[in-house]
Amino acid sequence: MKLRVFIPRDAGAVAVGADDVAAAVAATARARSIEVDLVRTGSRGLYWLEPMVEVATAAGRVAYGPVMAADAAGLLEAALIDSTHPLRLGLVDDIPWLKRQTRLTFARCGVIDPRSLEDYRVHGGCRGIERAVALGAAATVEELVQSGLRGRGGAGFPTGIKWRTVAQTAAPQKYIVCNADEGDSGTFADRMIMAGDPFALIEGMAIAGFATGASKGYVYIRSEYPHAIAAMTAACSAARRGGLLGRGVAGSAHDFDIEVRVGAGAYVCGEETSLLESIEGKRGVVRAKPPLPAHRGLFGKPTVINNVLSLATAPVILEKGAGFYQHFGVGKSRGTMPIQLAGNVKHGGLFETAFGVTLGELVDDIGAGTLTGRPVRAVQVGGPLGAYFPRALFDTPFDYEAFAARDGLIGHGGIVVFDDSVDMAKQARFAMEFCAIESCGKCTPCRIGSTRGVETIDRIMRGENRAANLDVLADLCNTMKFGSLCALGGFTPYPVMSALTHFPDDFGAPAKHLQVAE
Ligand SMILES: Cc1cc2nc3c(=O)[nH]c(=O)nc-3n(C[C@H](O)[C@H](O)[C@H](O)COP(=O)(O)O)c2cc1C
Ligand code: SF4
């Protein structure tokens, strides 16, 4: 009997030994003459169970985890005779953490072989672009508009409107740029999808190219993602061979190809105009807007710039229709969000669900509280520029407007959990320090303000003229919020002021000092 064994090659699984497990499984199979078809997949996103190994059975895939190399022999024996094993987690599809999710963008992640276009097609891939080609370019753009999809990179701008602007801007050359810089703390969804289902991103970019008339795409990936870079590069070659990229994509008259570019590691290069500068070979400095990239973007040409998740969601929207997608979610937050649980959390990983689930449910129930077992004190949502939320705000539904109404942002969907040992004054200082280090230097409120912010928080922490320095800090935050050219300087006040507002004791501060103008 031939066993089909699936072991992730995702960086999060490799970091805890997945390559060793794969080598041990292969060696054991050879030594015992067991026929094994070993498939290296992406991760399912249950990181506390990685390396999670799956074995195909007549009833479906059975999961084991976390598996170590030493477990290989016992695991293969148990799989062969279908007996129990201490690491057996049961049928993957029945694992409650996965069962509770609505996986639209991540439907194939951890399931397919990310190097095989054929496997992608077997699991429903390429149907989105086929329908797009049948609909035509203009109707494809409208489908995106109607779906209600908003940019998953942070700003939440409607994706279809951006595509429509580029489609309506006449130019001999247009570009699709995928922002895979993924600089936000506690986020890894872009990395996961590129390593686990790269064809979804490629198909999404090809749909965007077809819809807007762009013939060239760039994926800008941070250098810290070698596994994702390798997977994307291999998948682009496979897509070229299989007709998803190149001349006449998916049988249309439209040509489209993709180039993978590797960033050199600057948070600000995730900001879209800075990223364009970087692709052009210049230093990553923010451009003033207008012109919008949709009018004059990469090399001065109309450019769609979207996050990985925005683009990787286009195929399912086209395949199943705008109505299907926008039926999920609440208010103006339509569809699903791949939420990433990180930091001091027991069940860290990728949880894709419709908008509307509360922050408390995500942290206490889905995340199962802290890894240390101590009480949760604060969570930072939306990366280093996101606000800190105390327990008192755990009833906030996960949607763009609800978070904005509470002076926060959902950003790229990252949630970083802290227990009661956290010092929120230090976290506020870190936000200013991060801004000072990562500032591109173009505007004064961010370049100078962040350094003054670090100094002021230091004085507050030392107890020097506390009341006066709290006023200075609030004033500084106002200046940064309203005077910065981009969101790096403009949003740094969110973590700082939320830490001050919700955790004044850590600053020795009475809460009344902590007002920032709306
Ligand atoms: C400092 C800074 C860093 C950013 N980093 C990223 C990033 O790593 N990935 C990303 O997709 N968007 C990032 N953004 C947002 C982008 O500027 C832009 O809004 C996004 O790429 C647009 O794609 P979307 O509409 O699909 O979200 C960042 C913005 C700022 C101000
Ligand atoms: S806010 Fe900061 S990162 Fe943004 S343009 Fe100004 S100096 Fe550059």
XYZ file of C-alpha atoms and ligand atoms in Angstrom:
557
model
C 0.000 0.000 0.000
C 1.319 3.428 -0.932
C 1.024 6.142 1.697
C 0.473 9.764 0.719
C 2.073 11.945 3.405
C 1.811 15.741 3.568
C 4.408 17.782 5.479
C 4.476 21.600 5.395
C 7.419 23.503 3.973
C 6.058 26.766 5.432
C 8.700 28.771 7.324
C 6.731 28.464 10.580
C 6.765 24.662 10.306
C 10.370 24.477 9.081
C 11.446 26.607 12.054
C 10.246 23.881 14.413
C 11.700 20.951 12.479
C 9.443 20.138 9.493
C 12.432 19.514 7.188
C 13.907 17.051 9.692
C 10.556 15.286 9.937
C 10.314 15.073 6.139
C 13.844 13.635 5.941
C 13.082 11.118 8.708
C 9.851 10.023 7.021
C 11.675 9.518 3.707
C 14.541 7.616 5.376
C 12.196 5.392 7.386
C 10.140 4.635 4.280
C 13.289 3.612 2.406
C 14.630 1.496 5.270
C 11.347 -0.357 5.732
C 10.403 -0.526 2.066
C 7.218 1.422 2.637
C 6.046 3.204 -0.466
C 5.526 6.854 0.434
C 4.471 9.745 -1.772
C 5.751 12.732 0.217
C 4.122 16.085 -0.594
C 5.504 19.313 0.863
C 2.533 21.632 1.390
C 1.938 25.002 3.024
C 0.771 25.254 6.624
C -2.854 24.916 7.737
C -2.077 27.698 10.187
C -2.381 25.829 13.498
C 1.129 26.809 14.488
C 1.106 25.346 17.971
C 0.687 21.921 16.323
C 3.506 22.317 13.793
C 5.113 20.323 12.377
C 1.664 18.915 11.581
C 1.846 15.864 9.356
C -1.130 14.590 7.400
C -1.695 11.145 5.923
C -4.308 10.436 3.244
C -6.861 7.757 4.178
C -10.092 6.568 2.592
C -12.023 8.716 5.104
C -9.934 11.844 4.414
C -6.632 13.208 5.646
C -5.655 12.307 9.203
C -3.429 14.757 11.065
C -0.659 14.188 13.603
C 1.120 16.886 15.535
C 3.369 18.299 16.699
C 5.621 15.665 15.122
C 9.360 15.321 15.735
C 11.828 13.454 13.520
C 12.000 10.663 16.116
C 8.256 10.081 15.699
C 8.567 9.186 11.994
C 8.751 5.404 12.314
C 5.899 5.074 14.807
C 3.793 7.444 12.799
C 4.235 5.538 9.534
C 3.402 2.269 11.271
C 0.270 3.770 12.848
C -0.741 5.225 9.497
C -0.262 1.893 7.722
C -2.525 -0.051 10.036
C -4.766 2.924 10.795
C -4.312 2.556 14.536
C -4.203 5.148 17.261
C -1.089 7.176 17.957
C -0.489 9.649 20.798
C -0.043 12.508 18.298
C -3.117 11.613 16.219
C -5.418 14.624 15.926
C -8.103 12.902 13.848
C -9.476 13.907 10.489
C -8.144 17.332 9.558
C -11.557 18.504 8.454
C -12.954 17.674 11.895
C -10.394 19.667 13.908
C -12.642 22.251 15.636
C -10.173 25.150 15.133
C -10.321 24.604 11.377
C -13.988 23.673 11.264
C -15.003 27.002 12.815
C -13.315 28.962 10.044
C -14.647 30.213 6.743
C -11.715 29.655 4.454
C -12.231 31.484 1.187
C -8.813 33.064 0.558
C -7.043 30.226 2.387
C -9.208 27.372 1.076
C -6.256 25.544 -0.518
C -3.446 26.614 1.827
C -1.956 23.513 3.464
C -4.004 21.325 1.155
C -2.280 21.444 -2.212
C 1.236 21.005 -3.502
C 2.290 24.643 -4.003
C 4.656 23.655 -6.841
C 1.970 21.929 -8.910
C -0.360 23.927 -11.136
C -2.172 20.679 -11.876
C -2.929 20.149 -8.181
C -4.133 23.764 -8.018
C -6.537 23.106 -10.875
C -7.744 19.842 -9.288
C -8.687 21.874 -6.197
C -10.712 24.453 -8.100
C -7.909 26.788 -9.169
C -8.084 28.858 -12.371
C -11.880 28.978 -12.402
C -11.783 32.639 -11.392
C -9.708 33.750 -14.362
C -11.731 31.562 -16.711
C -14.913 33.294 -15.585
C -13.203 36.699 -15.800
C -12.207 36.022 -19.408
C -15.781 34.934 -20.171
C -17.210 38.066 -18.500
C -14.790 40.531 -20.123
C -12.556 43.172 -18.536
C -15.168 45.776 -17.577
C -17.547 43.256 -15.987
C -14.621 41.727 -14.072
C -13.840 45.111 -12.513
C -17.509 45.575 -11.599
C -17.562 42.135 -9.993
C -14.710 43.252 -7.712
C -16.518 46.507 -6.924
C -19.746 44.674 -6.068
C -17.952 42.134 -3.855
C -17.137 44.900 -1.367
C -13.527 43.663 -1.053
C -11.361 46.231 0.702
C -7.578 46.320 0.667
C -6.154 43.894 3.202
C -2.806 45.696 3.452
C -4.037 48.149 6.057
C -5.847 51.139 4.615
C -8.986 49.207 3.650
C -9.529 51.065 0.361
C -12.086 49.352 -1.939
C -10.115 47.140 -4.328
C -12.608 47.325 -7.188
C -12.532 51.138 -7.213
C -8.736 51.083 -7.465
C -8.924 48.626 -10.373
C -11.592 50.736 -12.067
C -9.403 53.852 -11.861
C -6.496 52.056 -13.534
C -8.801 50.464 -16.124
C -10.136 53.906 -17.038
C -6.697 55.537 -17.279
C -5.448 55.203 -20.839
C -1.756 54.303 -21.202
C 0.350 52.052 -23.413
C 1.805 50.320 -20.349
C 0.205 49.588 -16.981
C 1.389 47.542 -14.024
C 0.046 45.325 -11.256
C 2.221 45.509 -8.156
C 1.722 43.092 -5.308
C 2.764 44.367 -1.914
C 4.293 41.378 -0.140
C 6.502 43.396 2.199
C 4.382 42.289 5.191
C 6.152 44.409 7.752
C 3.471 44.474 10.452
C 4.357 42.817 13.732
C 2.441 39.593 14.334
C 1.441 39.123 10.708
C 2.264 36.207 8.447
C -0.786 35.638 6.234
C 0.949 36.913 3.080
C 3.887 34.650 3.728
C 1.608 31.667 4.330
C -0.392 32.087 1.146
C 2.706 32.663 -1.003
C 4.320 29.520 0.414
C 1.139 27.437 0.541
C -0.996 28.566 -2.410
C 1.119 30.834 -4.632
C -1.086 30.176 -7.657
C -3.979 31.967 -5.938
C -1.857 35.135 -5.900
C -0.646 34.583 -9.453
C -4.221 34.009 -10.640
C -5.394 37.105 -8.750
C -2.681 39.227 -10.369
C -3.508 37.807 -13.798
C -7.180 38.689 -13.226
C -6.159 42.220 -12.207
C -3.975 42.503 -15.321
C -6.766 41.292 -17.571
C -9.337 43.591 -15.921
C -7.229 46.750 -16.061
C -5.178 46.197 -19.212
C -1.842 45.722 -17.422
C 0.601 43.314 -18.998
C 3.291 43.213 -16.341
C 3.197 42.428 -12.647
C 5.732 42.658 -9.844
C 5.619 40.842 -6.523
C 7.693 42.746 -3.978
C 8.625 40.271 -1.241
C 10.654 41.028 1.848
C 14.040 39.302 1.926
C 13.209 37.684 5.270
C 10.820 35.346 3.421
C 13.151 32.926 1.569
C 10.602 30.098 1.546
C 7.903 32.315 0.082
C 10.348 33.733 -2.486
C 11.287 30.201 -3.567
C 7.660 29.106 -3.752
C 6.593 32.175 -5.746
C 9.503 31.847 -8.156
C 8.786 28.158 -8.774
C 5.045 28.789 -9.119
C 5.604 31.595 -11.661
C 7.643 29.187 -13.821
C 4.936 26.522 -13.511
C 2.257 29.109 -14.337
C 4.186 30.128 -17.464
C 4.439 26.516 -18.597
C 0.750 25.947 -17.849
C -0.680 29.005 -19.627
C -1.680 30.985 -16.516
C 1.076 33.497 -17.296
C 2.642 34.582 -20.549
C 1.023 35.048 -23.935
C -2.770 34.836 -24.030
C -3.414 34.086 -20.341
C -6.110 31.473 -19.744
C -7.003 31.406 -23.420
C -7.672 35.167 -23.638
C -6.015 37.630 -25.999
C -4.307 39.282 -23.019
C -0.606 38.822 -22.203
C 0.550 38.981 -18.598
C 3.737 38.046 -16.792
C 5.127 38.458 -13.286
C 8.574 39.299 -11.927
C 9.518 38.555 -8.319
C 11.487 41.363 -6.630
C 13.133 41.049 -3.221
C 13.087 43.992 -0.818
C 16.078 44.878 1.298
C 14.240 45.191 4.600
C 12.698 48.540 5.486
C 9.271 48.853 7.103
C 8.537 51.996 5.111
C 9.057 50.098 1.843
C 5.656 48.524 2.578
C 4.125 51.970 2.062
C 2.966 51.833 -1.511
C 4.803 54.803 -3.036
C 8.004 53.982 -1.192
C 7.703 50.438 -2.511
C 7.394 51.769 -6.064
C 10.565 53.822 -5.549
C 12.307 50.683 -4.317
C 11.256 48.637 -7.373
C 12.565 51.468 -9.542
C 15.939 50.979 -7.869
C 15.829 54.079 -5.688
C 15.906 54.600 -1.940
C 12.579 53.798 -0.237
C 11.241 57.326 0.288
C 7.527 58.143 0.335
C 6.110 60.086 -2.626
C 3.630 62.889 -2.056
C 0.140 62.193 -3.422
C -1.355 63.181 -5.846
C -0.625 61.807 -8.338
C -2.135 58.539 -7.185
C -0.290 55.387 -8.246
C -3.454 54.470 -10.151
C -2.724 57.455 -12.417
C 1.072 57.661 -12.248
C 2.637 54.801 -10.387
C 5.508 52.491 -11.263
C 7.846 54.120 -13.809
C 5.204 56.858 -14.063
C 2.583 54.473 -15.474
C -0.915 53.646 -14.138
C -0.438 51.014 -11.454
C -2.652 48.829 -9.301
C -0.870 48.254 -6.027
C -2.537 45.747 -3.764
C -1.689 43.599 -0.815
C -1.144 39.838 -1.313
C -4.439 38.954 0.363
C -6.482 41.426 -1.687
C -5.129 39.933 -4.916
C -5.302 36.320 -3.718
C -8.990 36.818 -2.902
C -9.895 37.923 -6.437
C -10.026 34.330 -7.799
C -12.688 33.132 -5.339
C -14.722 36.300 -5.941
C -14.644 35.762 -9.688
C -15.254 32.048 -9.374
C -18.209 32.236 -6.997
C -19.502 35.697 -7.794
C -19.604 39.049 -5.995
C -22.890 38.145 -4.261
C -21.379 35.047 -2.702
C -18.427 36.975 -1.261
C -20.227 40.058 -0.035
C -22.799 37.911 1.737
C -20.162 37.330 4.455
C -19.255 40.055 6.942
C -20.906 43.054 8.577
C -21.577 46.675 7.602
C -18.988 47.961 5.172
C -16.590 45.137 6.026
C -17.575 42.464 3.541
C -16.220 38.971 3.117
C -13.703 37.217 5.312
C -10.486 38.313 7.009
C -7.495 36.034 7.534
C -6.787 36.996 11.149
C -3.361 36.257 12.570
C -3.029 35.461 16.274
C 0.471 36.019 17.602
C 2.542 37.076 20.596
C 1.864 35.512 23.977
C -1.061 33.348 22.854
C -1.738 29.661 23.389
C -3.261 28.877 20.003
C -1.371 31.152 17.642
C -2.037 30.896 13.941
C -4.175 31.831 10.981
C -7.919 32.037 11.532
C -9.959 33.115 8.513
C -13.469 34.170 9.396
C -16.205 36.558 8.320
C -15.892 40.089 9.743
C -17.896 40.664 12.916
C -16.374 38.228 15.420
C -15.475 40.073 18.630
C -11.915 40.738 19.766
C -12.640 38.862 23.012
C -13.784 35.770 21.139
C -10.622 35.863 19.070
C -8.271 36.219 22.014
C -9.950 34.224 24.789
C -11.786 31.558 22.853
C -10.014 31.000 19.539
C -6.572 31.983 20.837
C -7.293 30.269 24.196
C -5.628 33.060 26.190
C -1.936 33.443 26.832
C 0.761 30.821 26.406
C 2.148 31.716 29.818
C -1.268 31.090 31.408
C -1.241 34.563 32.965
C -4.172 36.947 32.400
C -4.349 38.842 29.099
C -3.694 42.513 29.784
C -3.529 44.086 26.340
C -3.604 43.251 22.675
C -2.158 45.282 19.856
C -4.226 45.027 16.704
C -3.055 46.073 13.245
C 0.723 46.038 13.517
C 3.155 48.524 15.057
C 0.904 51.464 14.165
C -2.185 49.845 15.709
C -3.759 50.702 19.042
C -3.485 48.674 22.228
C -6.848 47.380 23.383
C -7.525 46.572 27.046
C -9.951 43.868 28.178
C -12.644 46.522 28.575
C -12.791 46.843 24.777
C -12.907 43.130 24.008
C -16.520 43.474 22.872
C -15.288 45.348 19.760
C -16.368 43.500 16.615
C -13.571 42.798 14.178
C -14.479 45.190 11.393
C -12.916 48.327 9.929
C -15.470 50.822 11.249
C -15.862 49.351 14.735
C -12.117 49.522 15.301
C -11.865 53.038 13.894
C -14.684 54.126 16.225
C -12.499 53.038 19.139
C -9.383 54.800 17.892
C -7.910 51.627 16.499
C -7.384 49.878 13.204
C -7.500 46.305 12.014
C -4.652 46.900 9.551
C -3.465 43.652 8.039
C -5.352 41.586 10.630
C -2.555 40.893 13.100
C -3.343 40.521 16.803
C -0.426 40.470 19.263
C -1.328 39.334 22.777
C 0.403 40.487 25.987
C -0.060 39.139 29.493
C -0.118 41.118 32.747
C 3.671 41.350 32.927
C 3.741 43.873 30.075
C 4.887 47.419 30.829
C 2.762 49.658 28.613
C 5.028 52.678 29.056
C 7.824 50.635 27.503
C 5.479 49.636 24.680
C 4.638 53.290 24.027
C 8.321 54.145 24.012
C 8.937 51.283 21.596
C 6.292 52.673 19.189
C 8.127 56.011 19.043
C 11.519 54.315 18.778
C 10.261 52.095 15.948
C 9.010 55.161 14.087
C 12.346 56.923 14.601
C 14.273 53.941 13.243
C 11.974 53.255 10.296
C 11.128 56.836 9.292
C 12.040 57.583 5.677
C 12.962 61.094 6.839
C 10.940 63.010 4.286
C 8.762 64.959 6.701
C 9.598 66.705 9.970
C 6.759 65.569 12.291
C 7.772 61.952 11.802
C 11.556 62.314 11.476
C 12.046 64.674 14.415
C 8.810 64.046 16.311
C 9.487 60.373 16.873
C 12.910 61.058 18.412
C 11.451 63.803 20.626
C 8.713 61.290 21.520
C 11.250 58.755 22.777
C 12.971 61.442 24.861
C 9.668 62.689 26.314
C 8.479 59.206 27.275
C 11.873 58.583 28.888
C 11.346 61.704 31.017
C 7.838 60.582 31.979
C 9.148 57.140 32.903
C 11.836 58.757 35.058
C 9.166 60.880 36.742
C 10.553 64.225 35.521
C 7.862 66.953 35.327
C 5.384 64.222 34.594
C 2.257 66.354 34.072
C 4.051 68.835 31.813
C 5.703 66.084 29.798
C 2.393 64.269 29.355
C 1.045 67.458 27.815
C 4.093 67.671 25.564
C 3.564 64.069 24.489
C -0.111 64.629 23.678
C 0.813 67.747 21.715
C 3.548 65.892 19.851
C 1.139 63.088 18.979
C -1.317 65.653 17.572
C 1.418 67.152 15.415
C 2.495 63.740 14.133
C -1.086 62.624 13.533
C -2.080 65.643 11.489
C 1.232 66.789 10.040
C 2.832 63.589 8.735
C 2.934 62.770 5.063
C 2.162 59.067 5.471
C 0.711 56.696 8.044
C 4.074 55.790 9.603
C 4.311 59.142 11.351
C 0.551 59.678 11.231
C -0.444 56.496 13.039
C 2.388 56.102 15.556
C 0.256 58.156 17.989
C -2.280 55.285 18.067
C -0.175 52.813 20.035
C 1.305 55.635 22.135
C -1.975 57.302 23.073
C -3.903 54.059 23.516
C -1.235 52.843 25.932
C -1.504 56.124 27.837
C -5.302 56.225 27.783
C -5.991 52.646 28.788
C -2.990 51.968 31.022
C -2.214 55.299 32.733
C -0.874 53.575 35.836
C 2.155 52.341 33.903
C 3.083 55.972 33.261
C 2.163 57.105 36.745
C -0.297 59.309 34.849
C -3.767 60.534 35.662
C -5.994 59.706 32.648
C -7.225 63.311 32.225
C -3.952 64.345 30.583
C -4.443 62.057 27.707
C -6.533 63.782 25.078
C -5.599 63.826 21.390
C -7.811 65.853 19.078
C -10.100 63.944 16.710
C 4.596 52.590 6.835
C 3.655 51.755 6.054
C 3.926 50.410 5.855
C 3.060 49.630 5.102
N 3.350 48.302 4.957
C 2.551 47.534 4.181
C 2.873 46.170 3.963
O 3.864 45.645 4.469
N 2.035 45.449 3.173
C 0.914 46.017 2.588
O 0.200 45.327 1.857
N 0.589 47.289 2.798
C 1.377 48.064 3.569
N 1.063 49.391 3.740
C -0.133 49.926 3.057
C 0.211 50.317 1.614
O 0.686 51.645 1.605
C -1.019 50.245 0.688
O -2.103 50.852 1.304
C -1.395 48.830 0.302
O -0.315 48.147 -0.249
C -2.509 48.865 -0.718
O -2.985 47.568 -0.966
P -4.443 47.131 -0.507
O -5.386 48.193 -0.982
O -4.669 45.836 -1.187
O -4.425 47.032 0.976
C 1.898 50.200 4.530
C 1.622 51.552 4.737
C 2.482 52.314 5.495
C 2.169 53.760 5.692
S 5.563 60.137 7.913
Fe 7.657 59.370 8.207
S 7.830 57.648 6.808
Fe 6.041 58.856 6.177
S 6.802 60.322 4.655
Fe 6.971 61.353 6.619
S 9.057 60.889 7.309
Fe 8.598 59.430 5.679
